mmCIF file of C-alpha atoms in Angstrom:
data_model
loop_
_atom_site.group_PDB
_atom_site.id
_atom_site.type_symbol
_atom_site.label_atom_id
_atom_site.label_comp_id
_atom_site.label_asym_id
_atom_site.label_seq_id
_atom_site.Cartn_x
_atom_site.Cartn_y
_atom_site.Cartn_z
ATOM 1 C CA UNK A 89 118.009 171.560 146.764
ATOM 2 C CA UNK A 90 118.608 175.231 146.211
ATOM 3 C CA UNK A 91 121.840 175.665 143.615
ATOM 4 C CA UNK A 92 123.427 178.544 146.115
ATOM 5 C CA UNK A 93 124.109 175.405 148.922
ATOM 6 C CA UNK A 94 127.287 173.830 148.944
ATOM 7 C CA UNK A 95 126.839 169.882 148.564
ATOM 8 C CA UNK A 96 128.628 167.442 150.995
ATOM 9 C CA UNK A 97 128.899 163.693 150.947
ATOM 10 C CA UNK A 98 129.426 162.187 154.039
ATOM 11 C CA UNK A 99 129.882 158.328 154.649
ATOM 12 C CA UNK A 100 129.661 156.794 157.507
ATOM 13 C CA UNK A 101 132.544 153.944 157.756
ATOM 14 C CA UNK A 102 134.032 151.875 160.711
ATOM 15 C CA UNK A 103 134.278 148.013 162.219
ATOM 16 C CA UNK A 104 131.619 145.822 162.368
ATOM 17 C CA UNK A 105 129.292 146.626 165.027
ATOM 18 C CA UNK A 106 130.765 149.648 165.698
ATOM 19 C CA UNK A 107 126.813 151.723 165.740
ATOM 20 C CA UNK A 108 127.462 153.044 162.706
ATOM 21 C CA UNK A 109 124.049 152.738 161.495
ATOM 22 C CA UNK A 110 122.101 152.878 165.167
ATOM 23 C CA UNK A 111 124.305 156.180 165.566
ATOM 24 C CA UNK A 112 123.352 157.614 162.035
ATOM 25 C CA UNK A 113 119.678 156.923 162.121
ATOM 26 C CA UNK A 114 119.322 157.858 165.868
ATOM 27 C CA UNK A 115 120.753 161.393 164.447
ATOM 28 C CA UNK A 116 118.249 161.796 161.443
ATOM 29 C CA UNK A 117 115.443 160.773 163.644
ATOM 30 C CA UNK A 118 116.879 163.892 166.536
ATOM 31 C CA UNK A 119 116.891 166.104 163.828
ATOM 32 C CA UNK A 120 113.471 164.981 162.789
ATOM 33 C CA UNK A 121 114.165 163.529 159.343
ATOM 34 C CA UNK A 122 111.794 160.779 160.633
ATOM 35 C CA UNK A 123 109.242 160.604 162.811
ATOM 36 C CA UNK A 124 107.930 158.925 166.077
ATOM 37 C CA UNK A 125 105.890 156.874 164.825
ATOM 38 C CA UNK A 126 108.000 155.465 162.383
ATOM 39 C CA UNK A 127 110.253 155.033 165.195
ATOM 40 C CA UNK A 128 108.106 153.224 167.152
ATOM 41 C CA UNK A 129 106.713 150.931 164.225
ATOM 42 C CA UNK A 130 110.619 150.092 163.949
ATOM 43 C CA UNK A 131 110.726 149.312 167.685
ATOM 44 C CA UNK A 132 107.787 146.897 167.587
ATOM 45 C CA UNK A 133 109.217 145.029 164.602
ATOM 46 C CA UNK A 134 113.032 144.776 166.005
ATOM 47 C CA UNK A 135 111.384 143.506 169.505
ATOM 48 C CA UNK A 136 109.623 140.921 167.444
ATOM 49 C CA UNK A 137 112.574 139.701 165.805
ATOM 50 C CA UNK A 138 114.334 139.950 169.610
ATOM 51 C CA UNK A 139 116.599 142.731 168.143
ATOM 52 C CA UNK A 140 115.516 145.897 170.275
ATOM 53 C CA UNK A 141 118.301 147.689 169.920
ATOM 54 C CA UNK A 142 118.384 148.070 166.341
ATOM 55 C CA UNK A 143 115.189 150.428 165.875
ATOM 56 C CA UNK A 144 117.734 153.456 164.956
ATOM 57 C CA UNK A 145 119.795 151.366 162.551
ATOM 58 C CA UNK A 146 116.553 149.863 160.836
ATOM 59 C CA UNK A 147 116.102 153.670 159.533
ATOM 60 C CA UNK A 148 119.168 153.214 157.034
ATOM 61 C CA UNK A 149 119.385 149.051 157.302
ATOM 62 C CA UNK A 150 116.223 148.303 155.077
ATOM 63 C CA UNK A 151 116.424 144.775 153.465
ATOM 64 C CA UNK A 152 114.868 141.797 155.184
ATOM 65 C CA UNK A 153 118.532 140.229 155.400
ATOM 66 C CA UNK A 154 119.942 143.072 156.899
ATOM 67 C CA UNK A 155 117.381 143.078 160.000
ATOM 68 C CA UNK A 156 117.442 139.345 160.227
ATOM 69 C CA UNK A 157 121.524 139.469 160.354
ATOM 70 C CA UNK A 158 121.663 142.557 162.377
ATOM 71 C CA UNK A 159 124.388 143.938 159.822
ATOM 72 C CA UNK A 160 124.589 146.303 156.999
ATOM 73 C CA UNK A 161 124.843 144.443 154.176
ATOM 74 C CA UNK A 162 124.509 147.351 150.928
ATOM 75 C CA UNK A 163 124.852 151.030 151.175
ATOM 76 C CA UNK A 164 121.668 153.729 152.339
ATOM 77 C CA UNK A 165 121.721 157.097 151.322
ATOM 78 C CA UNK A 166 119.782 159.767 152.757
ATOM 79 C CA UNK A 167 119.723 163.461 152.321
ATOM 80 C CA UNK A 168 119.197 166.418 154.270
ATOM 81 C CA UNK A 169 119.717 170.221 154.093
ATOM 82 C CA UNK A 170 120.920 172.606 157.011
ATOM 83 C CA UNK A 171 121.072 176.102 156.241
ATOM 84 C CA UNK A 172 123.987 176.262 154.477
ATOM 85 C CA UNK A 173 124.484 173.035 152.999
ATOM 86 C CA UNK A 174 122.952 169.888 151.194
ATOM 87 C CA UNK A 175 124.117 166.607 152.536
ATOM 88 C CA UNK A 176 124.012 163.158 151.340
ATOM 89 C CA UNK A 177 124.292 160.675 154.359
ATOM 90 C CA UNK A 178 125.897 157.453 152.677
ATOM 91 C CA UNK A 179 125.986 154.308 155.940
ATOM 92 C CA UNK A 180 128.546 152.227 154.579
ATOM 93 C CA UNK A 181 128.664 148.738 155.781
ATOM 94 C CA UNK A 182 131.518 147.329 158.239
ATOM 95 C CA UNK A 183 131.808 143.850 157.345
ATOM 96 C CA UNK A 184 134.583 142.376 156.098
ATOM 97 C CA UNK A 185 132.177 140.355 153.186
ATOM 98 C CA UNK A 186 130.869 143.303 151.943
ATOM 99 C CA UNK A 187 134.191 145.743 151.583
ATOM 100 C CA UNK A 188 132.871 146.309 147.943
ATOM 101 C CA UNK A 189 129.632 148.037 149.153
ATOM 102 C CA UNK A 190 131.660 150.198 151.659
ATOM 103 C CA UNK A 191 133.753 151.279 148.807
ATOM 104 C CA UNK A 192 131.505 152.354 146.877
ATOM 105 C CA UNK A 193 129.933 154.570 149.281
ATOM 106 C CA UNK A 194 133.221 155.556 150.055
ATOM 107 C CA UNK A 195 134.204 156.232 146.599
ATOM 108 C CA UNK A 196 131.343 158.846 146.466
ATOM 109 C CA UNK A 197 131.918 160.777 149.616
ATOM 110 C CA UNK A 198 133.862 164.555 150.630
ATOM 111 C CA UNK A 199 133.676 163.532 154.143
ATOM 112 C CA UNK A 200 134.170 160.559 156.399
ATOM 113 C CA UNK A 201 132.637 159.768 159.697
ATOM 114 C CA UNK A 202 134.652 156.736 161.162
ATOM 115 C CA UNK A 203 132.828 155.471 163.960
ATOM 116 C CA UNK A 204 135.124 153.122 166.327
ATOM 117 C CA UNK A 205 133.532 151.247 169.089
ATOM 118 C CA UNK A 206 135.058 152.425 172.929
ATOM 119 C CA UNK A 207 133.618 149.164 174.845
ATOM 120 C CA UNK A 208 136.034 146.729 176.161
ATOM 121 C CA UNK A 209 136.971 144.071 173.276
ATOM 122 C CA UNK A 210 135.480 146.253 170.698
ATOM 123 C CA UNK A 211 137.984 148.686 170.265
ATOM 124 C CA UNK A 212 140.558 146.608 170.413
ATOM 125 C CA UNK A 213 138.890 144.452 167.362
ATOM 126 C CA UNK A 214 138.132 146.422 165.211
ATOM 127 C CA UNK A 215 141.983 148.705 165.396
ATOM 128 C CA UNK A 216 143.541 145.120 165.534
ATOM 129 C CA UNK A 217 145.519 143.967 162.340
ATOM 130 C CA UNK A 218 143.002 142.360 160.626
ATOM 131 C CA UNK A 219 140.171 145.335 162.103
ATOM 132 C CA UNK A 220 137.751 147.521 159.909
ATOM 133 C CA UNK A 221 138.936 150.304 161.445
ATOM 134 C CA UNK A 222 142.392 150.343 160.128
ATOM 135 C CA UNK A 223 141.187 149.165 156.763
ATOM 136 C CA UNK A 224 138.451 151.614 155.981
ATOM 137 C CA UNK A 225 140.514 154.826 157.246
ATOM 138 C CA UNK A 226 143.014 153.592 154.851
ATOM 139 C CA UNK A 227 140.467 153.024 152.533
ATOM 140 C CA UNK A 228 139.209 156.115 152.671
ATOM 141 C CA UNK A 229 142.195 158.041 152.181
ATOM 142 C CA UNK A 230 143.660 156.475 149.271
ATOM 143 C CA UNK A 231 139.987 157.029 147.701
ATOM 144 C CA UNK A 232 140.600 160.692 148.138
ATOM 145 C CA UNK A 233 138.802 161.563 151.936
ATOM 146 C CA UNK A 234 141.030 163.887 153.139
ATOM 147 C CA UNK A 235 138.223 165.315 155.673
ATOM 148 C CA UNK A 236 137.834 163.104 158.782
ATOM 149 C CA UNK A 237 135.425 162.885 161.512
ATOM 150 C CA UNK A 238 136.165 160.203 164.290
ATOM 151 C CA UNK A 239 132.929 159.130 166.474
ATOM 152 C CA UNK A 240 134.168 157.352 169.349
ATOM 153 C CA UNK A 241 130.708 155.525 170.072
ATOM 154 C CA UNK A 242 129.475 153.258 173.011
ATOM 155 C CA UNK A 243 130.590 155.408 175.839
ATOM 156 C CA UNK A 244 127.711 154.370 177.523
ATOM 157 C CA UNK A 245 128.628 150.657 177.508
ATOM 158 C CA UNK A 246 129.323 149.323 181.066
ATOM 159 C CA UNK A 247 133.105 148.829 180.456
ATOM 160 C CA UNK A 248 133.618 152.153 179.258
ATOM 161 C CA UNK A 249 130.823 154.525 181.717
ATOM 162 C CA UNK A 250 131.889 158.119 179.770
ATOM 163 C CA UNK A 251 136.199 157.038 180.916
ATOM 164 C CA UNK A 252 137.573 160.387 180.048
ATOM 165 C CA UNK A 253 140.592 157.925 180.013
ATOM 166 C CA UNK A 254 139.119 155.278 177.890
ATOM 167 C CA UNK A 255 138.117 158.654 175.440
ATOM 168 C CA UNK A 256 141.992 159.678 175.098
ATOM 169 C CA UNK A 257 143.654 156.221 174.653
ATOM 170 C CA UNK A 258 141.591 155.262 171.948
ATOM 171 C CA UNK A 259 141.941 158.716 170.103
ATOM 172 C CA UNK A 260 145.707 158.714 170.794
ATOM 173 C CA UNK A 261 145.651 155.818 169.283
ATOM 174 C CA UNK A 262 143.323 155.803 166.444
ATOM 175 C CA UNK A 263 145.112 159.472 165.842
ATOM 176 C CA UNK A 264 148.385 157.612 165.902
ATOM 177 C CA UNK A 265 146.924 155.337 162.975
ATOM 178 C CA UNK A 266 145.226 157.784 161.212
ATOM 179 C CA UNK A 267 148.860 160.161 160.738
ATOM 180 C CA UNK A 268 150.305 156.928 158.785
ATOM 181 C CA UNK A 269 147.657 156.760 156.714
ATOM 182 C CA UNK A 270 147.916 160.248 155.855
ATOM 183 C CA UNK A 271 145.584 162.141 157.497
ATOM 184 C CA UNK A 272 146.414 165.189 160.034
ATOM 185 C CA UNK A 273 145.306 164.317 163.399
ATOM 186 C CA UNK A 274 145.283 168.364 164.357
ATOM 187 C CA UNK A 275 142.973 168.493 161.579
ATOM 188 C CA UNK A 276 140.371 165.412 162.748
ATOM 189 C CA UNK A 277 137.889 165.977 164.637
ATOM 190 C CA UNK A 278 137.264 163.228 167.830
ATOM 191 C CA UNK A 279 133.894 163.108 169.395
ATOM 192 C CA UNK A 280 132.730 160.915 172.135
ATOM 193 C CA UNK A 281 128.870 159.948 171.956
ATOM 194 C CA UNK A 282 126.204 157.243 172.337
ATOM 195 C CA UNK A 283 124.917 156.279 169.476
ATOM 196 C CA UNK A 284 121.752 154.971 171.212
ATOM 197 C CA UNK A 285 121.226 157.235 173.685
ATOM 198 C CA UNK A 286 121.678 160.244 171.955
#
């Protein structure tokens, strides 16, 4: 990495099932840090084990129990440069049994990408009491991540089909959270996306 770029950490953090890792490796692989055929050799395997959605997460999600769960279990890293900077991509996992793993990552990162799930049941989990969501944005914070990024992901599900409305209750809400942790809503960025379709 050239010494004039700025280095960035940037974890990726949020509920179980969430996309975190279908969402991050879908992005490496559109900004070609992998290739097709890698892609595809992912695709074959993940249909084999009747998990086709997961050939985007199996860029970051690695270890046989992993892909046979369908769950991150320890953290990926994976680094890339734009012009200006050099990032480290750390996919934290968003199960509860492995909280250690997504503190770690967590521990090591400038920047936080919290990735909350907009389907129908999901968001609702995962900002509940006992959610990830709440947990690792607190997490987060009190580890020092004062830069946040919220993906709003699945937009594309059938119970959510791009709701505009959907979109602004869940970052009023995970906004409203967010301000008693700490952060600055004005100051997060929301974006709505697909983590599988790009």
């Amino acid at each position: 990495m050239a010494k004039d770029k700025t280095h960035v950490s940037l974890v990726v953090i949020g509920h179980v099932d969430a996309g975190k890792s279908t969402t991050t490796g879908h992005l490496i692989y559109k900004c070609g840090g992998i290739d097709k055929k890698t892609i595809d050799k992912y695709e074959r395997e993940a249909n084999e084990l009747g998990k086709s959605s997961f050939k985007y997460a199996w860029v970051l999600d690695s270890l046989k129990a992993e892909r046979e769960r369908g769950i991150t279990i320890d953290i990926t890293l994976w680094k890339f440069q734009s012009q200006k900077y050099g990032f480290t991509v750390i996919d934290a996992p968003g199960h509860r049994d492995f909280i250690k793993n997504m503190i770690t990552g967590t521990s090591q990162a400038d920047v936080a990408v919290m990735v909350v799930d907009a389907t129908q049941g999901g968001f609702e989990a995962g900002i509940s009491r006992d959610g990830q969501t709440r947990e690792h944005a607190l997490i987060a914070y009190t580890l020092g991540v004062k830069q946040m990024i919220v993906a709003i992901n699945k937009m594309d599900d059938k119970t959510v089909n791009y709701s505009e409305k959907r979109y602004e209750d869940i970052k009023s809400e995970v906004a409203s959270y967010l301000k008693k942790v700490g952060y600055k809503p004005a100051k997060v960025n929301f974006v709505p996306l697909s983590g599988w379709k790009g």
